[in-house]
mmCIF file of C-alpha atoms in Angstrom:
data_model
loop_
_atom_site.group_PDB
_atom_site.id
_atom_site.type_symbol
_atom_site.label_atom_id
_atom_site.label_comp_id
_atom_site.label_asym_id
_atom_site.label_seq_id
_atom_site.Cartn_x
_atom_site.Cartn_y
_atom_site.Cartn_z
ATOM 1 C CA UNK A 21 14.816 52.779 -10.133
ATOM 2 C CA UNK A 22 14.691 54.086 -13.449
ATOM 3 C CA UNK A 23 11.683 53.576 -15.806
ATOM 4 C CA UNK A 24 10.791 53.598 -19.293
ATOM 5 C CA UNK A 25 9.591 57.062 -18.740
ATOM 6 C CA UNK A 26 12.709 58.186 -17.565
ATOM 7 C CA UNK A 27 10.955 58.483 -14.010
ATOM 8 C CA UNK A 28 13.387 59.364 -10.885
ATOM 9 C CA UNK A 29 10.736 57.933 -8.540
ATOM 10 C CA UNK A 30 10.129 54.446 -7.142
ATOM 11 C CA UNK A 31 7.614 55.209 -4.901
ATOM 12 C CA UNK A 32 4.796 57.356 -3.984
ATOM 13 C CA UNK A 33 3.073 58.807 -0.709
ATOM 14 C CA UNK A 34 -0.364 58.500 -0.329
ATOM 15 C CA UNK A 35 -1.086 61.112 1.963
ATOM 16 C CA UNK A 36 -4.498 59.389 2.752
ATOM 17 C CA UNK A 37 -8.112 61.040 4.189
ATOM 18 C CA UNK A 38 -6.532 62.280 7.998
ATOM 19 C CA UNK A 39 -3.103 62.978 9.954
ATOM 20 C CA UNK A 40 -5.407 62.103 13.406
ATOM 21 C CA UNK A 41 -5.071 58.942 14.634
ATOM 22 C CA UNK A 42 -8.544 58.894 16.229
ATOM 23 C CA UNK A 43 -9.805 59.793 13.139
ATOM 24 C CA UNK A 44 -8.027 57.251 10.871
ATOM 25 C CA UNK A 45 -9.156 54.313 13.486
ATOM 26 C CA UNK A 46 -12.616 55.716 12.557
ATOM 27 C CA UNK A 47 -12.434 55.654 9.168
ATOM 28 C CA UNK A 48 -10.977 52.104 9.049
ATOM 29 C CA UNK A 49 -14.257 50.797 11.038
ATOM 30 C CA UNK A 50 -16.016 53.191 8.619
ATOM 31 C CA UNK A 51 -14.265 51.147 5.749
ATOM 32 C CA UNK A 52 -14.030 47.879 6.885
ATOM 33 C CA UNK A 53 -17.952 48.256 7.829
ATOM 34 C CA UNK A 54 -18.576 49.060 3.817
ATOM 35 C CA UNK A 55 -16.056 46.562 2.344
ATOM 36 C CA UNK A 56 -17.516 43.378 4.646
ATOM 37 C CA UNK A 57 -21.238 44.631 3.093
ATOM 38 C CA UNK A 58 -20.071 45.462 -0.357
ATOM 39 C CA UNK A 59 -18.863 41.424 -0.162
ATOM 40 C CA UNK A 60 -21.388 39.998 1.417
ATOM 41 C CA UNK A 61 -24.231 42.082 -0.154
ATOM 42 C CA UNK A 62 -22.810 41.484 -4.063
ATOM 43 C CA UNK A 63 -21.596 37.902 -3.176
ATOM 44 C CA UNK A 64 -25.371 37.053 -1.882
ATOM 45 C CA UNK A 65 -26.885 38.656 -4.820
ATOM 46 C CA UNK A 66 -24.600 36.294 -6.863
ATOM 47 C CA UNK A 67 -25.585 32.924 -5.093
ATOM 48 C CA UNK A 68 -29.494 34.052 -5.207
ATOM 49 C CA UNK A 69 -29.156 34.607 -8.947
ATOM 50 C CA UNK A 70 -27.064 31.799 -10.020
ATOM 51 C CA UNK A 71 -29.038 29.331 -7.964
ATOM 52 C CA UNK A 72 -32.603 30.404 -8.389
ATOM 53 C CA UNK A 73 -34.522 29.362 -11.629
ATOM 54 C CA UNK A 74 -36.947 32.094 -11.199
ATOM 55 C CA UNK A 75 -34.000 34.703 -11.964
ATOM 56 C CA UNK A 76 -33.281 33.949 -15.359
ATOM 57 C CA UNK A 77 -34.330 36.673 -16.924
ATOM 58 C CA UNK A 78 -31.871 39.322 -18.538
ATOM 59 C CA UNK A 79 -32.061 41.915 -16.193
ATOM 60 C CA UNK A 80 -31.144 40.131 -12.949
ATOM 61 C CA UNK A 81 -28.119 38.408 -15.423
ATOM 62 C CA UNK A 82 -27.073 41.806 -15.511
ATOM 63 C CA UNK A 83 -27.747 42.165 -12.083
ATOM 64 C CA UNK A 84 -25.120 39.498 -11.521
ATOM 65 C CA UNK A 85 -22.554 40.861 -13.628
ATOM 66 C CA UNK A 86 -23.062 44.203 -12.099
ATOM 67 C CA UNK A 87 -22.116 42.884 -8.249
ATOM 68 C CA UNK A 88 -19.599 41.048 -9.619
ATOM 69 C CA UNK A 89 -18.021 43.889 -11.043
ATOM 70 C CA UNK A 90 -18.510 45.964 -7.435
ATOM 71 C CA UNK A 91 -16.462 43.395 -6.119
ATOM 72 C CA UNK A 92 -13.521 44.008 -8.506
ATOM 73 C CA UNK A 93 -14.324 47.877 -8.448
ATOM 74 C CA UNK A 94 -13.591 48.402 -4.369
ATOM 75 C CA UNK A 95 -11.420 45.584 -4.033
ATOM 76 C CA UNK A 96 -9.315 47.666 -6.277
ATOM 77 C CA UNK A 97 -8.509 50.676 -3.657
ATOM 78 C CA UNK A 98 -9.979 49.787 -0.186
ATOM 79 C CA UNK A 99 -7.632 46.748 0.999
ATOM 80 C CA UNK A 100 -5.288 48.462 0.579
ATOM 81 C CA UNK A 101 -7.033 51.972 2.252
ATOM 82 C CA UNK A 102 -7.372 49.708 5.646
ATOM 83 C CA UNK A 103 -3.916 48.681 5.464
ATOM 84 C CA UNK A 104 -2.850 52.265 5.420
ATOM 85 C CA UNK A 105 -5.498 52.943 8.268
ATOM 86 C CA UNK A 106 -4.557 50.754 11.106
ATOM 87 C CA UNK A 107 -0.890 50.662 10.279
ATOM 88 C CA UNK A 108 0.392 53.882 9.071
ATOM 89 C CA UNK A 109 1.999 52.541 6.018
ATOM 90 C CA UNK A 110 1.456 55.226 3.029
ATOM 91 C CA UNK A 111 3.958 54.411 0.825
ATOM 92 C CA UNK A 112 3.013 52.758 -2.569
ATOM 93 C CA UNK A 113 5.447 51.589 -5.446
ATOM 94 C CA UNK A 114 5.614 53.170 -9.001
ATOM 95 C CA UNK A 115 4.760 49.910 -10.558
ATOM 96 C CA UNK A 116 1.926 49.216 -7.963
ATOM 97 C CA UNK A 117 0.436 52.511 -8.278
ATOM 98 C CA UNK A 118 0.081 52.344 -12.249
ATOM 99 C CA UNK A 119 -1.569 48.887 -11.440
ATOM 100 C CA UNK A 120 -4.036 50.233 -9.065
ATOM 101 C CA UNK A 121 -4.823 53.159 -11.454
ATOM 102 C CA UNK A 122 -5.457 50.786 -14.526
ATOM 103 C CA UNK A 123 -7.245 48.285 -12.648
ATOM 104 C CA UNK A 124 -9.367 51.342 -11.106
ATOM 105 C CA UNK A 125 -10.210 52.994 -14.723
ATOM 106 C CA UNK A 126 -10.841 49.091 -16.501
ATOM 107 C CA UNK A 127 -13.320 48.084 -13.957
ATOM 108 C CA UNK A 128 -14.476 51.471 -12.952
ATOM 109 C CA UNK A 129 -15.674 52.492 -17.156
ATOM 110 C CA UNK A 130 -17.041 48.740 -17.115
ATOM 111 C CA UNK A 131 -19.775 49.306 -15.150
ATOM 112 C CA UNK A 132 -20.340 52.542 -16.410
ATOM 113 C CA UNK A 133 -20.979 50.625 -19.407
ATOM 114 C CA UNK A 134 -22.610 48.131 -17.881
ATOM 115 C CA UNK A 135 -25.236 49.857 -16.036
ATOM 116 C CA UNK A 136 -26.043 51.868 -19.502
ATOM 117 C CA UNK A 137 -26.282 48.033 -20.760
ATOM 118 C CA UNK A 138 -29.044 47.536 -17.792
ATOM 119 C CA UNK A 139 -30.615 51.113 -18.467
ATOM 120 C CA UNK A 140 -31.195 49.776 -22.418
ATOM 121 C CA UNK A 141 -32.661 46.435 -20.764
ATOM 122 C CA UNK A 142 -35.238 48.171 -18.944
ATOM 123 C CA UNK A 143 -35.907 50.462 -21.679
ATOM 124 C CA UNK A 144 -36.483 47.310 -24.300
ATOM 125 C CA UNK A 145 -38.508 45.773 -21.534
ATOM 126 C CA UNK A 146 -40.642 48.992 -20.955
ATOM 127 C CA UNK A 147 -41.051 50.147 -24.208
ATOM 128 C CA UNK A 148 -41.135 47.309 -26.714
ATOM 129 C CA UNK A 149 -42.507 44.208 -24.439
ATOM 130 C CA UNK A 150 -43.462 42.324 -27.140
ATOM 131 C CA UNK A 151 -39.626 42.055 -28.400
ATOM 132 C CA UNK A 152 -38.126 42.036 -25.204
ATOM 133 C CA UNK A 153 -37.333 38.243 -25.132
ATOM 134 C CA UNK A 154 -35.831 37.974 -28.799
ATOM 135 C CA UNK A 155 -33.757 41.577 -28.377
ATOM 136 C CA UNK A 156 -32.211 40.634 -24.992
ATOM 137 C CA UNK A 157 -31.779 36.656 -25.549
ATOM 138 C CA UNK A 158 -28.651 35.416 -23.647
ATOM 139 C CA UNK A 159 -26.244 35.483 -26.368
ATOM 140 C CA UNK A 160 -27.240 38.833 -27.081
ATOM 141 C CA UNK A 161 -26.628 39.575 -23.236
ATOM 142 C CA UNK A 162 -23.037 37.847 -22.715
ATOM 143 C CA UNK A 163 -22.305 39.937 -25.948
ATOM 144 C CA UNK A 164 -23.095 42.799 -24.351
ATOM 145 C CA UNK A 165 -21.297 42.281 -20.851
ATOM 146 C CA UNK A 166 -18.492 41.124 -23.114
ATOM 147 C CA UNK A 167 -18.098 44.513 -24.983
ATOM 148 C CA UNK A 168 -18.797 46.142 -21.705
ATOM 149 C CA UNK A 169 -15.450 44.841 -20.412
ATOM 150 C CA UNK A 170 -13.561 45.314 -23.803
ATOM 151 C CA UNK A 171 -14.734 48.883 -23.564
ATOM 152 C CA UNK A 172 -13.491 48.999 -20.135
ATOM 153 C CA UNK A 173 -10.028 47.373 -20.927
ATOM 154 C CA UNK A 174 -9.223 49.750 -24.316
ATOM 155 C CA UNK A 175 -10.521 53.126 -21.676
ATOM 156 C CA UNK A 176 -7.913 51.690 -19.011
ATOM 157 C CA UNK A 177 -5.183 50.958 -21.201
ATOM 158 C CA UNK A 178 -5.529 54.435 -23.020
ATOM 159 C CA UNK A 179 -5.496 55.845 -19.691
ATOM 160 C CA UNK A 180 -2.137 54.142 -18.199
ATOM 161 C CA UNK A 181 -0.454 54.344 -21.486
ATOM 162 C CA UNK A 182 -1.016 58.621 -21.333
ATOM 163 C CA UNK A 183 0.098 58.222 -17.684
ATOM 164 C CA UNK A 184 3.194 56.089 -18.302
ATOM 165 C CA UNK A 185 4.524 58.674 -21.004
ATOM 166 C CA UNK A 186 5.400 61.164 -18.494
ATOM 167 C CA UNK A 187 8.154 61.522 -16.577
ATOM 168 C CA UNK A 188 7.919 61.494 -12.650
ATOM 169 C CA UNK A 189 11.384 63.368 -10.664
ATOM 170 C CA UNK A 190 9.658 64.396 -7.361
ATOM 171 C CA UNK A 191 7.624 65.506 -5.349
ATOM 172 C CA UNK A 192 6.099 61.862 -5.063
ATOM 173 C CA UNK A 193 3.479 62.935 -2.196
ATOM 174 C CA UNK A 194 0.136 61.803 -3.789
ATOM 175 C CA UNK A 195 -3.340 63.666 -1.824
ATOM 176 C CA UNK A 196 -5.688 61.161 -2.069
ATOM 177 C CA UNK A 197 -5.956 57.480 -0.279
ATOM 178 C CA UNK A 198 -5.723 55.928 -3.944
ATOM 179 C CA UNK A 199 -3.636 56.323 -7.368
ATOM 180 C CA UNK A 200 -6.032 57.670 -9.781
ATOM 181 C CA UNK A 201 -5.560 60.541 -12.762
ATOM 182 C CA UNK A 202 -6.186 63.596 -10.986
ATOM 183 C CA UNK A 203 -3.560 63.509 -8.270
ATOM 184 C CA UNK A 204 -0.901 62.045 -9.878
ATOM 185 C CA UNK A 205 -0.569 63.698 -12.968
ATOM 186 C CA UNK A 206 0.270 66.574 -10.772
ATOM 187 C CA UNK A 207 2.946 65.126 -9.645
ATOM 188 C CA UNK A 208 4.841 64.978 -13.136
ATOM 189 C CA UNK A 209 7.559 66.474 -13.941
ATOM 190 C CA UNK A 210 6.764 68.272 -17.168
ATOM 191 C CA UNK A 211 4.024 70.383 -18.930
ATOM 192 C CA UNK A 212 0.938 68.400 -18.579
ATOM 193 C CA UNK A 213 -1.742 70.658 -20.142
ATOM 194 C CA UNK A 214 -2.678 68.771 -23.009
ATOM 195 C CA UNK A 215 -2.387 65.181 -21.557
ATOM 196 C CA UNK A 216 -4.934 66.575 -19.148
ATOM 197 C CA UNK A 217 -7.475 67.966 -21.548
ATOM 198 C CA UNK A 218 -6.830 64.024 -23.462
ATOM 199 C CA UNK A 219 -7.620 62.456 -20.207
ATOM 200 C CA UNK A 220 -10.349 64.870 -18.778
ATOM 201 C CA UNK A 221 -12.275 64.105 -22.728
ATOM 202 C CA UNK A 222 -11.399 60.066 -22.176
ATOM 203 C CA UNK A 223 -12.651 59.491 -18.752
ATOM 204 C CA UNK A 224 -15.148 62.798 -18.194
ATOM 205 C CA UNK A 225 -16.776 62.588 -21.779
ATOM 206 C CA UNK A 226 -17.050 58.498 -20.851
ATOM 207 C CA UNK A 227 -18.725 59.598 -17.776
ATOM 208 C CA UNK A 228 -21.123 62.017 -19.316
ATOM 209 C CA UNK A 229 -22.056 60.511 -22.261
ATOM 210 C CA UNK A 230 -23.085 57.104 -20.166
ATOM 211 C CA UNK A 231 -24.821 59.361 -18.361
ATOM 212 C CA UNK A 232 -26.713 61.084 -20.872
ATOM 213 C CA UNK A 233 -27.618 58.108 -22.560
ATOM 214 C CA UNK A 234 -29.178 56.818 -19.032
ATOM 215 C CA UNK A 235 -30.813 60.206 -18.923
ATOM 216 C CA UNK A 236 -32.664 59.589 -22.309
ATOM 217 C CA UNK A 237 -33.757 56.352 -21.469
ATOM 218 C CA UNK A 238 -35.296 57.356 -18.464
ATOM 219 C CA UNK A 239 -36.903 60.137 -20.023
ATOM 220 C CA UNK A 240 -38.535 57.631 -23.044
ATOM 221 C CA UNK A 241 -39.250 54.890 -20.310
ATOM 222 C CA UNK A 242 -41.321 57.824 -17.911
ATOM 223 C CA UNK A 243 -42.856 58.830 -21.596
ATOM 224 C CA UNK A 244 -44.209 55.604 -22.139
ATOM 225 C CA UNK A 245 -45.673 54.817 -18.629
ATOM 226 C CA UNK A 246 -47.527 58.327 -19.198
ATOM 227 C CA UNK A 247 -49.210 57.038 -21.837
ATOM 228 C CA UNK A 248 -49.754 53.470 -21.384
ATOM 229 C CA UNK A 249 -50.397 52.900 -17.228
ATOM 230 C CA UNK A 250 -50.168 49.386 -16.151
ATOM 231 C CA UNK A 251 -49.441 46.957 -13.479
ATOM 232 C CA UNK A 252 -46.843 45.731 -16.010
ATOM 233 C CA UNK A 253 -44.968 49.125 -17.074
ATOM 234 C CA UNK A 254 -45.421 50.277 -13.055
ATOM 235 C CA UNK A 255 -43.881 47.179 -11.762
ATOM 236 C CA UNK A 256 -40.896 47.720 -14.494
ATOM 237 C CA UNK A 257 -40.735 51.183 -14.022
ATOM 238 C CA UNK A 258 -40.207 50.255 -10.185
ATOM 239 C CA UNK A 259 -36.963 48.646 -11.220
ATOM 240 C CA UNK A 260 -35.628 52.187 -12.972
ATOM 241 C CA UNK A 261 -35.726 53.813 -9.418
ATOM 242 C CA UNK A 262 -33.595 51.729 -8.057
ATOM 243 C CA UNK A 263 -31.572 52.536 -11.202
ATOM 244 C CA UNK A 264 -31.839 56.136 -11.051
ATOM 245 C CA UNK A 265 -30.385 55.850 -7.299
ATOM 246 C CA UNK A 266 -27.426 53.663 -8.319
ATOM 247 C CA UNK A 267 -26.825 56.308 -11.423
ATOM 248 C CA UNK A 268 -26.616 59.297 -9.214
ATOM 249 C CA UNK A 269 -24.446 57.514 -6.673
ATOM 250 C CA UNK A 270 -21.891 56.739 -9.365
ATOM 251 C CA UNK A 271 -22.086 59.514 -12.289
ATOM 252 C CA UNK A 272 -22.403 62.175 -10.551
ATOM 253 C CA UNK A 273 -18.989 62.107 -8.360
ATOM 254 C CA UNK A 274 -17.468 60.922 -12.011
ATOM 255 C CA UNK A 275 -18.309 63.577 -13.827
ATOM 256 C CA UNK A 276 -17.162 65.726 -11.260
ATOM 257 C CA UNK A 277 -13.773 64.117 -10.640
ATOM 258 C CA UNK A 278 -12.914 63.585 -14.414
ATOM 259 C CA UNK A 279 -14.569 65.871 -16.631
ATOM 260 C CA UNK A 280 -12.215 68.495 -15.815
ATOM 261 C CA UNK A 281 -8.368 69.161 -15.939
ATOM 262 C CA UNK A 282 -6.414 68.066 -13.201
ATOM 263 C CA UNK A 283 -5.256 71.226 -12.092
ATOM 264 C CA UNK A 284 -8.176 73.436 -12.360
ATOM 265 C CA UNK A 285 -9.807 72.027 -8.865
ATOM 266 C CA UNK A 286 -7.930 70.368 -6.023
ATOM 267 C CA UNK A 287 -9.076 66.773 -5.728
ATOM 268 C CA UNK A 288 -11.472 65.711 -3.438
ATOM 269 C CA UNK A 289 -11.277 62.673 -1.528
ATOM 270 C CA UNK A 290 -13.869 62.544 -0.132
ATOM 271 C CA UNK A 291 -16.080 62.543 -3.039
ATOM 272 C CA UNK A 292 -14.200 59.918 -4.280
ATOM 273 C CA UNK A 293 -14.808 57.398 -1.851
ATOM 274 C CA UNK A 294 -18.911 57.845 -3.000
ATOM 275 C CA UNK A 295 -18.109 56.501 -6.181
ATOM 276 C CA UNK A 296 -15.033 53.817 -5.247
ATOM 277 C CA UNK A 297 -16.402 52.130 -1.883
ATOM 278 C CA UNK A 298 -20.003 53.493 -0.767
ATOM 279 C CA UNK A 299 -21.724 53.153 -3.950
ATOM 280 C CA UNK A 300 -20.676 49.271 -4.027
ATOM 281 C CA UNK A 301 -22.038 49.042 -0.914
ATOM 282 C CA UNK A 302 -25.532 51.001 -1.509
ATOM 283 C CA UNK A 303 -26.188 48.829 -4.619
ATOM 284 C CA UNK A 304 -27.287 45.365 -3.140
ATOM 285 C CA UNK A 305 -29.481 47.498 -0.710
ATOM 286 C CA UNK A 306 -31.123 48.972 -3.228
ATOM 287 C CA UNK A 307 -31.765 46.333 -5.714
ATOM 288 C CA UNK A 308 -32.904 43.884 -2.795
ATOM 289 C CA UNK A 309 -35.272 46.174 -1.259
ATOM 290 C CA UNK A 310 -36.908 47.260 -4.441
ATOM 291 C CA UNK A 311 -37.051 43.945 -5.412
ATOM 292 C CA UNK A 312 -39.798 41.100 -4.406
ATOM 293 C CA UNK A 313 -38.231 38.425 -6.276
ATOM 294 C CA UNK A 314 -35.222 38.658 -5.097
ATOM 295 C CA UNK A 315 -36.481 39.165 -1.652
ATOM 296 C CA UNK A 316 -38.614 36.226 -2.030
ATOM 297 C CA UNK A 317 -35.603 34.215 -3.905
ATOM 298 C CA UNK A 318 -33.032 34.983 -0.523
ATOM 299 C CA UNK A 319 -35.474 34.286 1.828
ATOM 300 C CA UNK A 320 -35.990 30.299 -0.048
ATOM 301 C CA UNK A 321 -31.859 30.179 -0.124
ATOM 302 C CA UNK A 322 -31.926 31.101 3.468
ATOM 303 C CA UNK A 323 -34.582 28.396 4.246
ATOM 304 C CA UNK A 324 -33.059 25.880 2.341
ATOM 305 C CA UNK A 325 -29.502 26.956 4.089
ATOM 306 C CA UNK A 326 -31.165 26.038 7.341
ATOM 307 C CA UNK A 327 -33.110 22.807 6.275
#
């Protein structure tokens, strides 16, 4: 099938994690275990947001938004991971593998924006109480989650566009479980160097400079509690941890898959399953456990479920 880019290839090979069949039946329970809590986990911290009154405040809007997007972010690569698993079948079409790479980048830099979007909520609420309420007042917030996936959407489309201008003539055997940058721009048949360095500063500086940003937030918010300790800026400053844990779980694989050229390390897959299907999962743990509201909020639902 020819394409636009004057590719020879139709299909690609996803070589996957293992060869061993007693290992791949482990890794699909491994898999299957994470995807059923990354949808149960996110879709319960939906239902408690949406139908709790108590909730309505901006950060657990973002909150919302945030699982929602977890959804969309695993959805993306581990269907289709557990397909592979349990039947064997590695092969993956041009078109389909493009599709899973922009879908990947647009939802995957949305929530990098996203959670910068929640690190500048706690911030506001931490540092400038008094203002919180007119600074992050709902139209303010869908305008945020709004640019968050515009953001996303112009990152993804720069992305596949980069991807899409080069040609592909074999080999078409892909090492990784999922289409992404790294391991198929390997694969093309021409002198990559400089769409590398144009990807590695899209994605990696994306990835780092969210991250920094979330750095220097934290590092004004922990500033502030020094010098003004209360039951207030503790109780808010509780709500960064749980942050701080979702922020290392995501950025720090990132940065180390994109901000670098794809052919100065081999990829690791393994590291990119943190950021693609276990951090998902982690997330509702760790906002639900940190949280007393919405503890308290699922444990009403779950009463009024019963009554």
């Amino acid at each position: 099938m020819a394409q636009d880019n004057s590719s020879q290839v139709t299909e690609f090979i996803l070589l996957g994690l293992s060869d061993t069949r007693e290992l791949q039946l482990l890794l699909f329970t491994l898999f299957l275990l994470a995807y059923i809590m990354v949808l149960l986990g996110n879709l319960l911290i939906i239902v408690t947001v949406r139908t709790d009154p108590k909730l309505s405040s901006p950060m657990y809007f973002l909150l919302c938004n945030l699982s929602f997007i977890d959804i969309c972010y695993t959805s993306v690569t581990t269907p289709r991971v557990l397909v592979a698993l349990l039947s064997g079948h590695k092969a993956i079409a041009f078109g389909g593998c493009m599709a899973q790479l922009f879908f990947l980048h647009f939802v995957g830099s949305s929530e990098m924006f996203l959670l910068t979007v929640m690190a500048f909520d706690r911030y506001t609420a931490i540092c400038r109480p008094l203002h919180y309420t007119a600074i992050m007042a709902r139209g303010t917030c869908w305008a945020l989650v709004a640019a968050c996936w515009l953001g996303g959407f112009i990152h993804s489309i720069v992305q596949t566009v980069l991807m899409l201008q080069l040609p592909f003539c074999g080999p078409n055997t892909i090492h990784s479980y999922f289409c992404d940058v790294p391991p198929v721009i390997r694969l093309a048949c021409a002198d990559t160097a400089l769409t590398e360095w144009l990807m590695a500063s899209n994605s990696g500086l994306i990835s780092l400079g969210c991250f920094l940003v979330l750095v220097a937030s934290y590092v004004l918010i922990l500033a502030k509690v020094r010098a003004h300790l209360s039951q207030g800026h503790w109780k808010a400053l509780s709500t960064c941890a749980s942050h701080v844990m979702v922020v290392a779980l995501f950025f720090v694989p990132c940065i180390f898959t994109y901000l670098r050229p794809a052919g100065t390390l081999p990829p690791d897959k393994y590291v990119c399953a943190i950021y693609t299907t276990f951090s998902p999962m982690i997330n509702p743990l760790i906002y639900t456990l940190r949280s007393s509201e919405v503890k308290g909020s699922m444990w009403r639902l779950w009463k009024r479920c019963r009554a």
